Coordinates of C-alpha atoms and ligand atoms in Angstrom, one line a residue:
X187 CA 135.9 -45.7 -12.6
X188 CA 139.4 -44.9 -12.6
X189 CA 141.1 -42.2 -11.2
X190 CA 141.8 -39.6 -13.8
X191 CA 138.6 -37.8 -13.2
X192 CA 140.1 -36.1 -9.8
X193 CA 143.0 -34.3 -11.6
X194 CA 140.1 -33.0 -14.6
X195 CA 137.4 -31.9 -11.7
X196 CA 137.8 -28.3 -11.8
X197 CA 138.6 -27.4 -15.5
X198 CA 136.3 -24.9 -16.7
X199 CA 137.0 -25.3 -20.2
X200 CA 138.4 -28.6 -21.3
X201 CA 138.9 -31.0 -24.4
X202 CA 137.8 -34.6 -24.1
X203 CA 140.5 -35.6 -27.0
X204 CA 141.3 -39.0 -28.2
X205 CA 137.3 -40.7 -28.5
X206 CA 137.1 -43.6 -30.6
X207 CA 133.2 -43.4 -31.1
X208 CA 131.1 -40.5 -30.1
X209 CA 127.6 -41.8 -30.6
X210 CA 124.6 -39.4 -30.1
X211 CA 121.2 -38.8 -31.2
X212 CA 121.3 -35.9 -33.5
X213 CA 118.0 -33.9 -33.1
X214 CA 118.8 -31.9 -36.7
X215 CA 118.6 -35.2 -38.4
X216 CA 116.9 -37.5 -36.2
X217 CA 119.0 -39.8 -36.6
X218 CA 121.6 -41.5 -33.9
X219 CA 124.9 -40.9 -35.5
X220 CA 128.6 -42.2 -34.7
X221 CA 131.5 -40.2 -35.3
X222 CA 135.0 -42.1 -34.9
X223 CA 138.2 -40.4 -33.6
X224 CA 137.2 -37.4 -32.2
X225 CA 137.0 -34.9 -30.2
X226 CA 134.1 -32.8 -27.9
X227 CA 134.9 -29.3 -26.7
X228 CA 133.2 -27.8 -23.5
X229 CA 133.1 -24.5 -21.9
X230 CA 131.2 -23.4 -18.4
X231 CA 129.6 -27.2 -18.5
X232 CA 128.4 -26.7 -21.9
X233 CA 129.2 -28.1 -25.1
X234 CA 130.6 -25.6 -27.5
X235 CA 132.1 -25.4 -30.9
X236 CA 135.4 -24.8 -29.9
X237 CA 138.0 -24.1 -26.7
X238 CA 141.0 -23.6 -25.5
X239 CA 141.7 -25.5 -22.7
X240 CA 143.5 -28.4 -20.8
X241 CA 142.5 -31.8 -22.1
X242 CA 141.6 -34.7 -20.9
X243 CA 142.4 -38.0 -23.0
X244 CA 139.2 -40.9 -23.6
X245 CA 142.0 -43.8 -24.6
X246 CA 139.8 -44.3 -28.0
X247 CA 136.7 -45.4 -25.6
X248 CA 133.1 -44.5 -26.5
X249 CA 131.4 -41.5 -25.5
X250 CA 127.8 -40.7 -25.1
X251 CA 125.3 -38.7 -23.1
X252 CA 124.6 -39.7 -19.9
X253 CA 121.3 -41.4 -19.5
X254 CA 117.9 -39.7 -18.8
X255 CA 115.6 -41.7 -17.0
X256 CA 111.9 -40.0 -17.2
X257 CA 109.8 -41.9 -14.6
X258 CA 111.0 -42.7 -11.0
X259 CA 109.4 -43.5 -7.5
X260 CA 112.4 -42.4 -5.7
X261 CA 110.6 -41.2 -2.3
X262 CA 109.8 -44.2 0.0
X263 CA 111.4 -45.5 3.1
X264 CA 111.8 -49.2 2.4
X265 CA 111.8 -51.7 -0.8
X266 CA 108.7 -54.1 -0.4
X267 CA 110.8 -57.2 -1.0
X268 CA 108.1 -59.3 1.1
X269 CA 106.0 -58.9 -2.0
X270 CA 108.1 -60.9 -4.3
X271 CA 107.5 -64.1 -2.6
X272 CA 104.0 -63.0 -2.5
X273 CA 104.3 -63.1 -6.4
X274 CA 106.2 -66.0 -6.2
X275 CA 103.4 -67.5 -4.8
X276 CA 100.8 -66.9 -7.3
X277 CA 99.3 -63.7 -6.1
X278 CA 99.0 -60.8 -9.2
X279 CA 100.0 -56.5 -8.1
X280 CA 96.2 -56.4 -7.9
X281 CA 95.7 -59.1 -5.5
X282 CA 98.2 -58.1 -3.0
X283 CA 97.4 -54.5 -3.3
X284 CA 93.2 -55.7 -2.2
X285 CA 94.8 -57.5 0.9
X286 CA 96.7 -54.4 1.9
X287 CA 100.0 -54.5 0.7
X288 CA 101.1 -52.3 -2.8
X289 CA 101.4 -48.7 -2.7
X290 CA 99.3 -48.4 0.3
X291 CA 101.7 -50.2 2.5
X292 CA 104.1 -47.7 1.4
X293 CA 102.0 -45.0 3.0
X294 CA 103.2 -45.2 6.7
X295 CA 107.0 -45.0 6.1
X296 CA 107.1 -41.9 4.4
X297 CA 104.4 -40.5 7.1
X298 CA 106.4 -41.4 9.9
X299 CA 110.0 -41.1 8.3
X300 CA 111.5 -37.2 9.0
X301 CA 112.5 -35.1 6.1
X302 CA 116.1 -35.9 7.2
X303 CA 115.4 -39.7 7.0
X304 CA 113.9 -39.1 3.5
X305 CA 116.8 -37.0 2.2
X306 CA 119.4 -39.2 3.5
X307 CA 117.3 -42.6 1.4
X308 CA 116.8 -40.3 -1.4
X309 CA 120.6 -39.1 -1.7
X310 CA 121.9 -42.1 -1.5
X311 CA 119.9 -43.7 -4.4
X312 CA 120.2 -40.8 -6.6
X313 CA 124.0 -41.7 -6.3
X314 CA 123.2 -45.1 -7.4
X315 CA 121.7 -43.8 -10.4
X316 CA 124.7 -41.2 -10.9
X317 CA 126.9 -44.2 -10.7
X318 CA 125.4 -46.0 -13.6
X319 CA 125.5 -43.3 -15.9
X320 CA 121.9 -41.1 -15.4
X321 CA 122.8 -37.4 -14.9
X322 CA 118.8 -36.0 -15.4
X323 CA 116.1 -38.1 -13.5
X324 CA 112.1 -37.5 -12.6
X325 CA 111.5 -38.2 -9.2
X326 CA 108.0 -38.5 -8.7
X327 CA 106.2 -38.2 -5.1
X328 CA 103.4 -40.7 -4.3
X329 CA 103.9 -43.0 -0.9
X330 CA 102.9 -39.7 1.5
X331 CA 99.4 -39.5 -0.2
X332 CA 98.0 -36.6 2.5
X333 CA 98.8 -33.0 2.1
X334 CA 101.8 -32.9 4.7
X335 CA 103.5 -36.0 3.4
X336 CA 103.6 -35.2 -0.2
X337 CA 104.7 -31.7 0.1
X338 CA 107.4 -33.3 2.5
X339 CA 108.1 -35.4 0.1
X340 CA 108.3 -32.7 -3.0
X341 CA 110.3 -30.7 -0.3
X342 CA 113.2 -33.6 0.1
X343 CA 113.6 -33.6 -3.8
X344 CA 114.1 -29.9 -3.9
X345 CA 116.8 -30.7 -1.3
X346 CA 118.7 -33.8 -2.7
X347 CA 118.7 -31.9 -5.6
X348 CA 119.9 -28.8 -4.5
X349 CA 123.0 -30.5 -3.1
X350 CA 123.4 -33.4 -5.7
X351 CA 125.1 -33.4 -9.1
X352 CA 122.4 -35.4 -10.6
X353 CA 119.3 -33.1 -11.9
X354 CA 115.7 -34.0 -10.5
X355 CA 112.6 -33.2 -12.0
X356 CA 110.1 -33.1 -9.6
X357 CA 106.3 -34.4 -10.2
X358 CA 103.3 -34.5 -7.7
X359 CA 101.9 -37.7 -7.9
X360 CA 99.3 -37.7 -5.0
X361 CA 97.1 -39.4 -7.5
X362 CA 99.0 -42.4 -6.7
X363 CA 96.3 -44.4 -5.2
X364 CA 93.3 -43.7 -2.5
X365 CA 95.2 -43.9 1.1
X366 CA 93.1 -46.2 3.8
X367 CA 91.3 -43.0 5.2
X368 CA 89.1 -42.5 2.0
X369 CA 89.0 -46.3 1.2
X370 CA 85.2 -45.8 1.1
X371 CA 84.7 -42.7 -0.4
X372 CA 87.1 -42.1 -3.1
X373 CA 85.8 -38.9 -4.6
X374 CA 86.5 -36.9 -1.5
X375 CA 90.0 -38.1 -1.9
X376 CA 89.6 -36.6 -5.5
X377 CA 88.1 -33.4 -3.8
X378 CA 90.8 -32.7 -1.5
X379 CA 93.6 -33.2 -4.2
X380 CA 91.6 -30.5 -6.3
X381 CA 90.7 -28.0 -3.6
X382 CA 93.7 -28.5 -1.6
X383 CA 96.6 -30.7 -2.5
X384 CA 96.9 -28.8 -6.2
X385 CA 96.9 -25.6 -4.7
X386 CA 99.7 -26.4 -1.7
X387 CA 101.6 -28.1 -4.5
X388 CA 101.0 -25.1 -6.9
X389 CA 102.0 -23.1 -3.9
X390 CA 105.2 -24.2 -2.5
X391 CA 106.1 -24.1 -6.3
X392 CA 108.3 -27.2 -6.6
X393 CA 106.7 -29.5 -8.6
X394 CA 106.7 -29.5 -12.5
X395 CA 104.8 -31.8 -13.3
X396 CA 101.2 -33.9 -12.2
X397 CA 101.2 -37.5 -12.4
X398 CA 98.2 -39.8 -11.8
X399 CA 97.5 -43.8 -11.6
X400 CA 94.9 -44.0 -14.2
X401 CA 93.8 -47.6 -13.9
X402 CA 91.2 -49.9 -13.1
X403 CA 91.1 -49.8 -9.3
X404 CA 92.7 -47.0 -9.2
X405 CA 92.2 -43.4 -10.6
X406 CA 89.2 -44.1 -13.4
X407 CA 89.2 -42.2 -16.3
X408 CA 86.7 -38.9 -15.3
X409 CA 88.6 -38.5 -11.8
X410 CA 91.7 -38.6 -13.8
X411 CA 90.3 -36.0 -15.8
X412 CA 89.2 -33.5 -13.0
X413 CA 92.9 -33.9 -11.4
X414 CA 94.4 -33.1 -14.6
X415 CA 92.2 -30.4 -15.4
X416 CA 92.9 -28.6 -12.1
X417 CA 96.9 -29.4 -12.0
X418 CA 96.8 -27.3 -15.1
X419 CA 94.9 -24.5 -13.9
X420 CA 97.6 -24.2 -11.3
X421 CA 100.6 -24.4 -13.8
X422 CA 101.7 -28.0 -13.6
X423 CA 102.2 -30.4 -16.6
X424 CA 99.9 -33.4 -16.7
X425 CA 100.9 -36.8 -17.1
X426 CA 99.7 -39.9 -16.6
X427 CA 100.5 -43.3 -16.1
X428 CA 98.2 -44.9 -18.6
X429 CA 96.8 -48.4 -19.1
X430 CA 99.0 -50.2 -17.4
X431 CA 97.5 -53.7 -16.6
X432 CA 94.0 -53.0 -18.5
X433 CA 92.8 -50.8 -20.9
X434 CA 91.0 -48.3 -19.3
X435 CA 91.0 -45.5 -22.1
X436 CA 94.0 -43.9 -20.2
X437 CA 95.8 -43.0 -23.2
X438 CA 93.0 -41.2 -25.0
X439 CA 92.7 -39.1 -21.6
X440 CA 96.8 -38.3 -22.4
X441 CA 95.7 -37.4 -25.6
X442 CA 92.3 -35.2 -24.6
X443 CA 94.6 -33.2 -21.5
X444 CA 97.2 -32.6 -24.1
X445 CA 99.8 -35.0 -21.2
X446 CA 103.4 -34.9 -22.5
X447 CA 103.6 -38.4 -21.8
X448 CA 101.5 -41.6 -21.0
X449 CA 103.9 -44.0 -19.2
X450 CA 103.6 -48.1 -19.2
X451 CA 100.7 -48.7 -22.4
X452 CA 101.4 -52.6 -21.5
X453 CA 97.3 -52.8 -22.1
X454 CA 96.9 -49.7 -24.7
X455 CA 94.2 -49.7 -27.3
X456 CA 94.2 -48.9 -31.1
X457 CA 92.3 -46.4 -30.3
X458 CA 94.4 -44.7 -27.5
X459 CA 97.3 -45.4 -29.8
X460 CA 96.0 -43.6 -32.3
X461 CA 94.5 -40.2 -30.5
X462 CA 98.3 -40.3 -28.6
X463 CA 99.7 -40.4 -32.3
X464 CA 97.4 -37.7 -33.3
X465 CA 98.1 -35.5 -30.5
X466 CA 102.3 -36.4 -30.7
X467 CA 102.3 -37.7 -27.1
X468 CA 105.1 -39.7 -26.1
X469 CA 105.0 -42.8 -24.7
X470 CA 107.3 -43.6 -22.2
X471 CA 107.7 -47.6 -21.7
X472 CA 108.8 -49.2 -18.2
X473 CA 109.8 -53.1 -19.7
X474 CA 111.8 -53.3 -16.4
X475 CA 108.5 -53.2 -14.5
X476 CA 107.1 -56.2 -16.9
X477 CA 110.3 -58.0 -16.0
X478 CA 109.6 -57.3 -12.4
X479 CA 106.0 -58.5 -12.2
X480 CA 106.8 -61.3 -13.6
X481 CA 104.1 -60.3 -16.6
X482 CA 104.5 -61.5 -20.1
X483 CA 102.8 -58.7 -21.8
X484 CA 105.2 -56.0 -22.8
X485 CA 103.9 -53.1 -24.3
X486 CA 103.6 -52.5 -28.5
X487 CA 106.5 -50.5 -29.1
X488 CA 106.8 -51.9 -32.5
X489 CA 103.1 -50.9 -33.3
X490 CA 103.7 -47.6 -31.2
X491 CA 106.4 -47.0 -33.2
X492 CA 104.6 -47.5 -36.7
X493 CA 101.9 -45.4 -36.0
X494 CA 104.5 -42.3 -35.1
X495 CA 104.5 -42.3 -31.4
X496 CA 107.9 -40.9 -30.2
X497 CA 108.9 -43.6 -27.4
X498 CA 111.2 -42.9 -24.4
X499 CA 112.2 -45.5 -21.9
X500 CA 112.3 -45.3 -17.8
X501 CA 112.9 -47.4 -14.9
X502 CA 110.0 -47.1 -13.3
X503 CA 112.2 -47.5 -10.2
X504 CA 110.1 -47.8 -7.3
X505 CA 109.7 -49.6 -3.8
X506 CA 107.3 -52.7 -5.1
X507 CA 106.6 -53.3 -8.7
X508 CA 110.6 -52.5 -10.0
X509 CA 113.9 -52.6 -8.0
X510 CA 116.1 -51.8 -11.0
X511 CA 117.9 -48.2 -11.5
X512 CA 120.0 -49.4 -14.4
X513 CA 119.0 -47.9 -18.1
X514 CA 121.8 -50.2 -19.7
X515 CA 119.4 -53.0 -18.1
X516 CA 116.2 -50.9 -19.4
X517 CA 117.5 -50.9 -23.0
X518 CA 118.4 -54.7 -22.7
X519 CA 115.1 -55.8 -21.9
X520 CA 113.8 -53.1 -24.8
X521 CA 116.0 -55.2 -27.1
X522 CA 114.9 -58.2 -26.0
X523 CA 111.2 -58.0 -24.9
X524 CA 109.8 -54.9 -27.7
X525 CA 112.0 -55.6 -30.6
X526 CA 114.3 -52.5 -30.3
X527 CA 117.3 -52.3 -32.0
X528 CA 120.5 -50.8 -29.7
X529 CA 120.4 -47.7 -31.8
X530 CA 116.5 -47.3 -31.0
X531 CA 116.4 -48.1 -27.2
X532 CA 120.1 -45.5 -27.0
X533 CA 117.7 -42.8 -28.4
X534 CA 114.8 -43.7 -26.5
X535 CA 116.8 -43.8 -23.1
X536 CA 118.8 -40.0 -23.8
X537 CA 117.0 -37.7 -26.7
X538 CA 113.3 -39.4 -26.0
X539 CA 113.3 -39.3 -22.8
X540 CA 114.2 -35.7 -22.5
X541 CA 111.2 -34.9 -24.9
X542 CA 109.3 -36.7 -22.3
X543 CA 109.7 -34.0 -19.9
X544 CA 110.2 -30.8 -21.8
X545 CA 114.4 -30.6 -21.6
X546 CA 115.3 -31.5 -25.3
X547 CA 116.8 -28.2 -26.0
X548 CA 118.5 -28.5 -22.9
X549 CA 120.0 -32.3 -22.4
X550 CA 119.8 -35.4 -23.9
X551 CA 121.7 -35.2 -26.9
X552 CA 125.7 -34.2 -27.3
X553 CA 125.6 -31.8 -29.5
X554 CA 126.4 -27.8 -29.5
X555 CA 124.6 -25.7 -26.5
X556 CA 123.4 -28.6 -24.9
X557 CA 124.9 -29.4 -21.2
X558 CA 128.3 -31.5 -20.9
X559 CA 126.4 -34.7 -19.7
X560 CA 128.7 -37.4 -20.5
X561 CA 130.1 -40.9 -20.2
X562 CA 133.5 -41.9 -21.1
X563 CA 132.5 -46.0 -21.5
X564 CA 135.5 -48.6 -21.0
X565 CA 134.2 -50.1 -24.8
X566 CA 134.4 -49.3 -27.6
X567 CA 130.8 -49.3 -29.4
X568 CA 127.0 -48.7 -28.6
X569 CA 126.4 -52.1 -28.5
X570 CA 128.3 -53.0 -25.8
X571 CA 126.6 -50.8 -23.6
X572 CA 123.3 -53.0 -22.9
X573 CA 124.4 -56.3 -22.1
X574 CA 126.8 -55.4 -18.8
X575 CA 124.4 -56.4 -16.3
X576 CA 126.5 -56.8 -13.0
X577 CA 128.9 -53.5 -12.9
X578 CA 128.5 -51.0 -15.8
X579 CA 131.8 -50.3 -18.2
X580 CA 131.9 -46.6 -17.1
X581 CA 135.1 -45.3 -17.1
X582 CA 134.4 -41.3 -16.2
X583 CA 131.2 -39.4 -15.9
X584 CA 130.4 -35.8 -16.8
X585 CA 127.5 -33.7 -15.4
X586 CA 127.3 -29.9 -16.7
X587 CA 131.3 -30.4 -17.6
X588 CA 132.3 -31.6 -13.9
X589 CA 133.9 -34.6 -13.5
X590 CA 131.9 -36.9 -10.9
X591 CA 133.6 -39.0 -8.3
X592 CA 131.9 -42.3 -8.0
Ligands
NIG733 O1 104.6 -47.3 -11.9 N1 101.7 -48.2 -11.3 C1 101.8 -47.4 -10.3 N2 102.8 -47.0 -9.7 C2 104.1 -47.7 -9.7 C3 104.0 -48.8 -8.7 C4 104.3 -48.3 -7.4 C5 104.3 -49.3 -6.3 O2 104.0 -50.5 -6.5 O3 104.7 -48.9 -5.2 C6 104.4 -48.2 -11.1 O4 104.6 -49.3 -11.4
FE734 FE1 105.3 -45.6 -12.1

C-alpha cells in the first residue's frame, strides 16, 4: 500500500473523491451495482450522504467494501503442516484424525500456550487478514475443548479485538470434537458442555454465537440438538457446521434450531436443502477447505442457489484442514469450482456474509449509515480482484473511516 494513507489517518470527516468504479452490493435492490466516477462521503467512520471535509483522491481506482469473512479457526498455537504429507500420502481428514492427529492434536497447544502466547498468534494473523482486505471476521474457539481452555480462548478474542482495527465476532465452538478424556464416553462430554461449558460461556458473556461439528464421527445429529437447544437457552446464536464430508441430516438440524447459518454443505441432501430454503438459512460455503483437502466434491451452490438459499462465503481458516486467509482466493475458487460469477462470489464474500452473522444493517455493503469499511484497489474493475493470488492490488484500506497502516 502506498503511503498516502498516513497523511488521511486522523480525518474525521473526509471525501474519498476521484473513484473510477464504486462497486457494492445494494441491499435496497439486491443487486451488486457499479457506479463510475464518483465519490463516497464519510463522517465519524460512517458513510453519510454528504460532508464537508478534507479529501482524499482514489486516482480513478476501484472501491469496495472490505471483505467479511464469516467462519474462522483463528485460536490455535501451531499450523498442522505434518498433515499434508500425511494427505499426500493417501490418508483422508478422517483417517488421520482415528490415528490421533486432526483437531485433537490441536488440543495441547492451546492448553499449554498462556493467554499472552495466544494473543500475540492471534494478533498477528488478524493483521494478515486486515492486510488482504477483511475488516469484520468470526473467530471461532475450538482447539481448548475443556472449560478453562475455551473460555481462555474466548477471553484472547475479546482482547485482540479490543486492541485491533479489525472487528471479531466471537463463537463458542466447544462442540468441536470429543477431546481424549471423554474418547469413551462421549455423552458426558455432551453433559459437561450443557451443564457447564454453556453456562461459563453464557457467563463471562463474550461469545455470540454457538458452533458445533455436526458430522459423522463427530457431534451426531440429537447431541447436536441438545447443545443447540441449551446455547439458546443461555442467549447464544446457534450454528452449525453441517454435512461436511457425509450427509448426516446436519442441515435439517440448521433448519429445525432456526441456526443462522449451516457452514461447508459439501455432502448436503435435497432434503436439508430444502428445510434450509424453507426456513431462509444461509449457507456459508468454505471451497478453500475442498481445495485444501485435496477433495473433489465442492458443494451445490448452483442448486443452493436455485432453491433460494442466500449463500455467503468464508475461509474456513484454520490450523489443519485450510491454511488460506485470502477471500480474493475464496471467490477464485467460487468462480472456478461452484460456477459463481465475480458479481455473485463479491456479494457472497461482503453483503452475505454479514447476513450470516446478524451485521447487515451494520457492514457489508457501502451504502448510507453503514460503517466506512473500505478498499481503495490498485484496478480498476471487480473482476480483477479474484485472480491476484500472490500479493493483493490493495492500494488503501478503511476500517470505521480510519485509514489502516499495513
Ligand atoms: O471447519 N470441520 C471442522 N472443523 C474445521 C477443521 C478444523 C481442523 O482440522 O483443525 C473445519 O474444517
Ligand atoms: Fe470450520
Amino acid at each position: 500500500m502506498n503511503n498516502q494513507k498516513s497523511s488521511i489517518k486522523n480525518y474525521q470527516s473526509f471525501l474519498l473523491e476521484n473513484i473510477g468504479q464504486l462497486t457494492t452490493f445494494n441491499p435496497d435492490s439486491g443487486e451488486v451495482e457499479t457506479t463510475s466516477n464518483t465519490s463516497l462521503c464519510i463522517e465519524d467512520g460512517i458513510i453519510v450522504e454528504n460532508v464537508s471535509g478534507e479529501s482524499v483522491d482514489c486516482s480513478g481506482c476501484l472501491v469496495t467494501p472490505g471483505f467479511v469473512d464469516p467462519h474462522t479457526h483463528p485460536v490455535f498455537k501451531d499450523l498442522r503442516i505434518d498433515e499434508v504429507a500425511m494427505r499426500k500420502a493417501g490418508a483422508t481428514y478422517e483417517e488421520i484424525a482415528a490415528k490421533g492427529g486432526g483437531i485433537n492434536s490441536s488440543i495441547n497447544g492451546v492448553r499449554n500456550a498462556s493467554e499472552d502466547e495466544l494473543i500475540e498468534l492471534v494478533s498477528k494473523r488478524m493483521d494478515q487478514f486486515l492486510k488482504m482486505g477483511t475488516t469484520t471476521i468470526e473467530c471461532k474457539t475450538g482447539y481448548g475443548l475443556n472449560t478453562e481452555a475455551e473460555l481462555k480462548s474466548l477471553k484472547v478474542i475479546h482482547e485482540v479485538n479490543k486492541h485491533h482495527e479489525i472487528d471479531m465476532i466471537p463463537t463458542f465452538l466447544g462442540a468441536h470434537a470429543f477431546p481424549p478424556e471423554f474418547a469413551d464416553n462421549h455423552d458426558s462430554y455432551v453433559d459437561l458442555l450443557c451443564n457447564e461449558m454453556i453456562p461459563a460461556v453464557a457467563e463471562q458473556g463474550i461469545a455470540v454465537f454457538c458452533d458445533v461439528f455436526c458430522e459423522n464421527g463427530y457431534f451426531n445429529v440429537g447431541q447436536s440438538r441438545r447443545i443447540l437447544d441449551t446455547a439458546k437457552e443461555h442467549g447464544l446464536i446457534p450454528r452449525l457446521h453441517a454435512d461436511e464430508f457425509e450427509d448426516s441430516g446436519a442441515a435439517e438440524l440448521a433448519a429445525d434450531v432456526g441456526a443462522i447459518s449451516a457452514d461447508h454443505l459439501m455432502a448436503v441432501s435435497e432434503v436439508g436443502m430444502q428445510k434450509m430454503a424453507d426456513k431462509n438459512i444461509t449457507a456459508t460455503l468454505l471451497p478453500g477447505t475442498t481445495f485444501f483437502l485435496d477433495k473433489d466434491t465442492y458443494a451445490p451452490a448452483q442448486t443452493l442457489k436455485e432453491m433460494g438459499i442466500d449463500i455467503a462465503l468464508a475461509t474456513d481458516f484454520n490450523p489443519g484442514s485450510c491454511h488460506i486467509q485470502s477471500m480474493p482466493f475464496i471467490m477464485h475458487l467460487a468462480i472456478k469450482h461452484m460456477g459463481m460469477t465475480v458479481e455473485q462470489a463479491f456479494a457472497s464474500s461482503t453483503y452475505f456474509s454479514v447476513k450470516a452473522l446478524n451485521l447487515e444493517h451494520e457492514v457489508g455493503s457501502l451504502t448510507t449509515g453503514r460503517k466506512a469499511d473500505i478498499i481503495v484497489w490498485d484496478v480498476e474493475k471487480l473482476e480483477d480482484i479474484p485472480f491476484h493470488n500472490s500479493e493483493l492490488p490493495i492500494k488503501m484500506i478503511f476500517k470505521n473511516g480510519k485509514a489502516i497502516d499495513s
